[in-house]
Amino acid sequence: MAIYRHVHVEFWKDPKVLEELTPEDKLFFIYLLTNPNTTQIGVYKITKKQIAFELGFSIESVNVLMDRFINNYGLIKYNNDTREICLKNWGKYNLNKLGKPMLDCVRSELKNVDDKSLLEFIKPSISKEEIVSLFDEAIYLDKVNDDNFKFNDKD
């Protein structure tokens, strides 16, 4: 968990933000980008109840916002079973530096993701090939482990 998160000023110039998002949407989105649960890779566990509490919204409002951000805007994905959220363009703004500490952090955080399919959602926004490779490796290992589980389960 980082102590702070950068919010690029381009956020406020983005046509989607300017023309489509309501004031409530903008607060919700800034919260998703900066809340204490965020990780370096853009996939993190958070409950709808926690979001509601921290923003002062009802659970119903959070459900409406989540639905809008998933189905209308296509900006997030949320797994209700694992309670993990991922942000589509996270990699564009947060996964653009390299170095051993950064790669070690990414490698470590990828191990903590329960729903590896969420990584596919973020991957297109990552420009650094070394980080894309780490995402690919995590996705591949998850598929291999899942296939091995299915194979062994048939015995």
PDB file of C-alpha atoms in Angstrom:
ATOM      1  CA  MET A   1       0.000   0.000   0.000  1.00  0.00           C
ATOM      2  CA  ALA A   2       1.366   3.390  -0.952  1.00  0.00           C
ATOM      3  CA  ILE A   3       1.323   6.419   1.283  1.00  0.00           C
ATOM      4  CA  TYR A   4       0.065   8.575  -1.567  1.00  0.00           C
ATOM      5  CA  ARG A   5      -1.229   8.259  -5.139  1.00  0.00           C
ATOM      6  CA  HIS A   6      -0.728  10.669  -7.980  1.00  0.00           C
ATOM      7  CA  VAL A   7      -3.764  12.042  -9.773  1.00  0.00           C
ATOM      8  CA  HIS A   8      -2.733  13.431 -13.123  1.00  0.00           C
ATOM      9  CA  VAL A   9      -4.190  16.787 -14.078  1.00  0.00           C
ATOM     10  CA  GLU A  10      -5.221  15.215 -17.398  1.00  0.00           C
ATOM     11  CA  PHE A  11      -7.981  13.509 -15.403  1.00  0.00           C
ATOM     12  CA  TRP A  12      -9.935  16.778 -15.444  1.00  0.00           C
ATOM     13  CA  LYS A  13      -9.348  17.286 -19.187  1.00  0.00           C
ATOM     14  CA  ASP A  14     -10.482  13.817 -20.251  1.00  0.00           C
ATOM     15  CA  PRO A  15     -13.614  14.116 -22.445  1.00  0.00           C
ATOM     16  CA  LYS A  16     -15.300  11.256 -20.597  1.00  0.00           C
ATOM     17  CA  VAL A  17     -14.781  13.026 -17.273  1.00  0.00           C
ATOM     18  CA  LEU A  18     -15.834  16.397 -18.673  1.00  0.00           C
ATOM     19  CA  GLU A  19     -18.892  15.303 -20.609  1.00  0.00           C
ATOM     20  CA  GLU A  20     -20.169  12.046 -19.154  1.00  0.00           C
ATOM     21  CA  LEU A  21     -19.357  11.806 -15.454  1.00  0.00           C
ATOM     22  CA  THR A  22     -21.675  13.353 -12.904  1.00  0.00           C
ATOM     23  CA  PRO A  23     -20.175  15.077  -9.836  1.00  0.00           C
ATOM     24  CA  GLU A  24     -20.964  11.898  -7.851  1.00  0.00           C
ATOM     25  CA  ASP A  25     -19.168   9.829 -10.525  1.00  0.00           C
ATOM     26  CA  LYS A  26     -16.089  12.049 -10.316  1.00  0.00           C
ATOM     27  CA  LEU A  27     -15.875  11.679  -6.536  1.00  0.00           C
ATOM     28  CA  PHE A  28     -16.345   7.920  -6.831  1.00  0.00           C
ATOM     29  CA  PHE A  29     -13.637   7.649  -9.490  1.00  0.00           C
ATOM     30  CA  ILE A  30     -11.129   9.790  -7.569  1.00  0.00           C
ATOM     31  CA  TYR A  31     -11.857   7.608  -4.528  1.00  0.00           C
ATOM     32  CA  LEU A  32     -11.153   4.434  -6.532  1.00  0.00           C
ATOM     33  CA  LEU A  33      -7.852   5.927  -7.679  1.00  0.00           C
ATOM     34  CA  THR A  34      -6.669   7.114  -4.275  1.00  0.00           C
ATOM     35  CA  ASN A  35      -8.231   5.109  -1.438  1.00  0.00           C
ATOM     36  CA  PRO A  36      -5.938   3.366   1.080  1.00  0.00           C
ATOM     37  CA  ASN A  37      -6.553  -0.080  -0.424  1.00  0.00           C
ATOM     38  CA  THR A  38      -5.005   0.741  -3.811  1.00  0.00           C
ATOM     39  CA  THR A  39      -1.981  -1.201  -4.925  1.00  0.00           C
ATOM     40  CA  GLN A  40       0.790  -0.502  -7.394  1.00  0.00           C
ATOM     41  CA  ILE A  41      -0.784  -2.869  -9.949  1.00  0.00           C
ATOM     42  CA  GLY A  42      -4.328  -1.462  -9.877  1.00  0.00           C
ATOM     43  CA  VAL A  43      -6.086  -4.565  -8.533  1.00  0.00           C
ATOM     44  CA  TYR A  44      -7.102  -4.504  -4.913  1.00  0.00           C
ATOM     45  CA  LYS A  45      -9.600  -5.919  -2.458  1.00  0.00           C
ATOM     46  CA  ILE A  46     -12.352  -3.631  -1.266  1.00  0.00           C
ATOM     47  CA  THR A  47     -15.920  -4.228  -0.210  1.00  0.00           C
ATOM     48  CA  LYS A  48     -18.884  -2.224  -1.367  1.00  0.00           C
ATOM     49  CA  LYS A  49     -19.706  -1.648   2.289  1.00  0.00           C
ATOM     50  CA  GLN A  50     -16.290  -0.052   2.850  1.00  0.00           C
ATOM     51  CA  ILE A  51     -16.724   2.186  -0.200  1.00  0.00           C
ATOM     52  CA  ALA A  52     -20.162   3.258   1.024  1.00  0.00           C
ATOM     53  CA  PHE A  53     -18.886   3.969   4.524  1.00  0.00           C
ATOM     54  CA  GLU A  54     -15.833   5.940   3.444  1.00  0.00           C
ATOM     55  CA  LEU A  55     -17.736   8.031   0.878  1.00  0.00           C
ATOM     56  CA  GLY A  56     -20.857   8.445   2.994  1.00  0.00           C
ATOM     57  CA  PHE A  57     -22.995   6.775   0.310  1.00  0.00           C
ATOM     58  CA  SER A  58     -25.625   4.090   0.716  1.00  0.00           C
ATOM     59  CA  ILE A  59     -24.893   0.558  -0.470  1.00  0.00           C
ATOM     60  CA  GLU A  60     -27.561   1.090  -3.127  1.00  0.00           C
ATOM     61  CA  SER A  61     -25.717   4.176  -4.431  1.00  0.00           C
ATOM     62  CA  VAL A  62     -22.448   2.244  -4.555  1.00  0.00           C
ATOM     63  CA  ASN A  63     -24.162  -0.572  -6.473  1.00  0.00           C
ATOM     64  CA  VAL A  64     -25.532   1.942  -8.996  1.00  0.00           C
ATOM     65  CA  LEU A  65     -22.131   3.599  -9.369  1.00  0.00           C
ATOM     66  CA  MET A  66     -20.361   0.263  -9.768  1.00  0.00           C
ATOM     67  CA  ASP A  67     -22.870  -0.810 -12.415  1.00  0.00           C
ATOM     68  CA  ARG A  68     -22.430   2.474 -14.280  1.00  0.00           C
ATOM     69  CA  PHE A  69     -18.617   2.280 -14.169  1.00  0.00           C
ATOM     70  CA  ILE A  70     -18.619  -1.357 -15.283  1.00  0.00           C
ATOM     71  CA  ASN A  71     -21.371  -1.417 -17.894  1.00  0.00           C
ATOM     72  CA  ASN A  72     -21.710   2.168 -19.147  1.00  0.00           C
ATOM     73  CA  TYR A  73     -18.210   3.594 -18.887  1.00  0.00           C
ATOM     74  CA  GLY A  74     -16.165   0.379 -19.045  1.00  0.00           C
ATOM     75  CA  LEU A  75     -13.643   1.831 -16.583  1.00  0.00           C
ATOM     76  CA  ILE A  76     -13.602  -0.846 -13.886  1.00  0.00           C
ATOM     77  CA  LYS A  77     -14.258  -4.504 -13.237  1.00  0.00           C
ATOM     78  CA  TYR A  78     -15.326  -5.956  -9.914  1.00  0.00           C
ATOM     79  CA  ASN A  79     -15.409  -9.557  -8.757  1.00  0.00           C
ATOM     80  CA  ASN A  80     -18.194  -9.953  -6.201  1.00  0.00           C
ATOM     81  CA  ASP A  81     -16.788 -13.280  -4.996  1.00  0.00           C
ATOM     82  CA  THR A  82     -13.202 -12.174  -4.328  1.00  0.00           C
ATOM     83  CA  ARG A  83     -14.201  -8.535  -3.700  1.00  0.00           C
ATOM     84  CA  GLU A  84     -11.426  -7.343  -5.980  1.00  0.00           C
ATOM     85  CA  ILE A  85     -11.633  -4.273  -8.165  1.00  0.00           C
ATOM     86  CA  CYS A  86      -9.432  -3.243 -11.060  1.00  0.00           C
ATOM     87  CA  LEU A  87      -9.141   0.029 -12.922  1.00  0.00           C
ATOM     88  CA  LYS A  88      -8.818  -0.111 -16.704  1.00  0.00           C
ATOM     89  CA  ASN A  89      -6.206   2.579 -17.370  1.00  0.00           C
ATOM     90  CA  TRP A  90      -4.244   2.134 -14.159  1.00  0.00           C
ATOM     91  CA  GLY A  91      -1.161   0.953 -16.029  1.00  0.00           C
ATOM     92  CA  LYS A  92      -1.021   4.043 -18.220  1.00  0.00           C
ATOM     93  CA  TYR A  93      -0.482   6.337 -15.253  1.00  0.00           C
ATOM     94  CA  ASN A  94       0.993   4.093 -12.567  1.00  0.00           C
ATOM     95  CA  LEU A  95       3.026   1.361 -14.229  1.00  0.00           C
ATOM     96  CA  ASN A  96       5.383   3.471 -16.285  1.00  0.00           C
ATOM     97  CA  LYS A  97       8.566   3.267 -14.195  1.00  0.00           C
ATOM     98  CA  LEU A  98      11.069   0.455 -14.061  1.00  0.00           C
ATOM     99  CA  GLY A  99      13.789  -0.694 -11.737  1.00  0.00           C
ATOM    100  CA  LYS A 100      14.250  -3.587  -9.369  1.00  0.00           C
ATOM    101  CA  PRO A 101      12.135  -2.132  -6.517  1.00  0.00           C
ATOM    102  CA  MET A 102       9.217  -1.478  -8.879  1.00  0.00           C
ATOM    103  CA  LEU A 103       9.433  -4.895 -10.560  1.00  0.00           C
ATOM    104  CA  ASP A 104       9.731  -6.633  -7.179  1.00  0.00           C
ATOM    105  CA  CYS A 105       6.660  -4.769  -5.938  1.00  0.00           C
ATOM    106  CA  VAL A 106       4.643  -5.693  -9.042  1.00  0.00           C
ATOM    107  CA  ARG A 107       5.758  -9.327  -8.807  1.00  0.00           C
ATOM    108  CA  SER A 108       4.759  -9.472  -5.142  1.00  0.00           C
ATOM    109  CA  GLU A 109       1.364  -7.827  -5.638  1.00  0.00           C
ATOM    110  CA  LEU A 110       0.499 -10.062  -8.605  1.00  0.00           C
ATOM    111  CA  LYS A 111       0.773 -13.077  -6.284  1.00  0.00           C
ATOM    112  CA  ASN A 112      -1.943 -11.594  -4.064  1.00  0.00           C
ATOM    113  CA  VAL A 113      -4.537 -11.274  -6.824  1.00  0.00           C
ATOM    114  CA  ASP A 114      -7.165 -13.995  -6.507  1.00  0.00           C
ATOM    115  CA  ASP A 115      -8.966 -13.297  -9.810  1.00  0.00           C
ATOM    116  CA  LYS A 116      -6.152 -13.205 -12.356  1.00  0.00           C
ATOM    117  CA  SER A 117      -8.630 -12.490 -15.177  1.00  0.00           C
ATOM    118  CA  LEU A 118      -8.745  -8.923 -13.869  1.00  0.00           C
ATOM    119  CA  LEU A 119      -5.127  -8.526 -14.971  1.00  0.00           C
ATOM    120  CA  GLU A 120      -6.204  -8.895 -18.605  1.00  0.00           C
ATOM    121  CA  PHE A 121      -8.352  -5.773 -18.178  1.00  0.00           C
ATOM    122  CA  ILE A 122      -5.396  -3.620 -17.063  1.00  0.00           C
ATOM    123  CA  LYS A 123      -2.700  -5.123 -19.279  1.00  0.00           C
ATOM    124  CA  PRO A 124      -3.477  -3.147 -22.492  1.00  0.00           C
ATOM    125  CA  SER A 125      -2.797   0.144 -20.673  1.00  0.00           C
ATOM    126  CA  ILE A 126       0.738  -0.874 -19.630  1.00  0.00           C
ATOM    127  CA  SER A 127       3.488   0.510 -21.855  1.00  0.00           C
ATOM    128  CA  LYS A 128       6.502  -1.147 -20.196  1.00  0.00           C
ATOM    129  CA  GLU A 129       7.139  -4.568 -21.726  1.00  0.00           C
ATOM    130  CA  GLU A 130       8.881  -5.848 -18.582  1.00  0.00           C
ATOM    131  CA  ILE A 131       5.731  -5.226 -16.549  1.00  0.00           C
ATOM    132  CA  VAL A 132       3.478  -6.700 -19.256  1.00  0.00           C
ATOM    133  CA  SER A 133       5.652  -9.825 -19.076  1.00  0.00           C
ATOM    134  CA  LEU A 134       5.085 -10.085 -15.329  1.00  0.00           C
ATOM    135  CA  PHE A 135       1.321  -9.787 -15.865  1.00  0.00           C
ATOM    136  CA  ASP A 136       1.477 -12.439 -18.618  1.00  0.00           C
ATOM    137  CA  GLU A 137       3.453 -14.751 -16.350  1.00  0.00           C
ATOM    138  CA  ALA A 138       0.911 -14.382 -13.519  1.00  0.00           C
ATOM    139  CA  ILE A 139      -1.991 -15.035 -15.904  1.00  0.00           C
ATOM    140  CA  TYR A 140      -0.226 -18.037 -17.449  1.00  0.00           C
ATOM    141  CA  LEU A 141       0.680 -19.580 -14.094  1.00  0.00           C
ATOM    142  CA  ASP A 142      -2.908 -19.175 -12.936  1.00  0.00           C
ATOM    143  CA  LYS A 143      -4.189 -20.992 -16.032  1.00  0.00           C
ATOM    144  CA  VAL A 144      -1.633 -23.782 -15.624  1.00  0.00           C
ATOM    145  CA  ASN A 145      -2.529 -24.191 -11.955  1.00  0.00           C
ATOM    146  CA  ASP A 146      -6.238 -24.170 -12.804  1.00  0.00           C
ATOM    147  CA  ASP A 147      -5.722 -26.796 -15.539  1.00  0.00           C
ATOM    148  CA  ASN A 148      -3.661 -28.955 -13.162  1.00  0.00           C
ATOM    149  CA  PHE A 149      -6.392 -28.693 -10.531  1.00  0.00           C
ATOM    150  CA  LYS A 150      -9.030 -29.763 -13.058  1.00  0.00           C
ATOM    151  CA  PHE A 151      -6.818 -32.625 -14.257  1.00  0.00           C
ATOM    152  CA  ASN A 152      -6.086 -33.855 -10.744  1.00  0.00           C
ATOM    153  CA  ASP A 153      -9.716 -33.431  -9.713  1.00  0.00           C
ATOM    154  CA  LYS A 154     -10.760 -36.039 -12.315  1.00  0.00           C
ATOM    155  CA  ASP A 155      -8.601 -38.769 -10.761  1.00  0.00           C
TER     156      ASP A 155
END
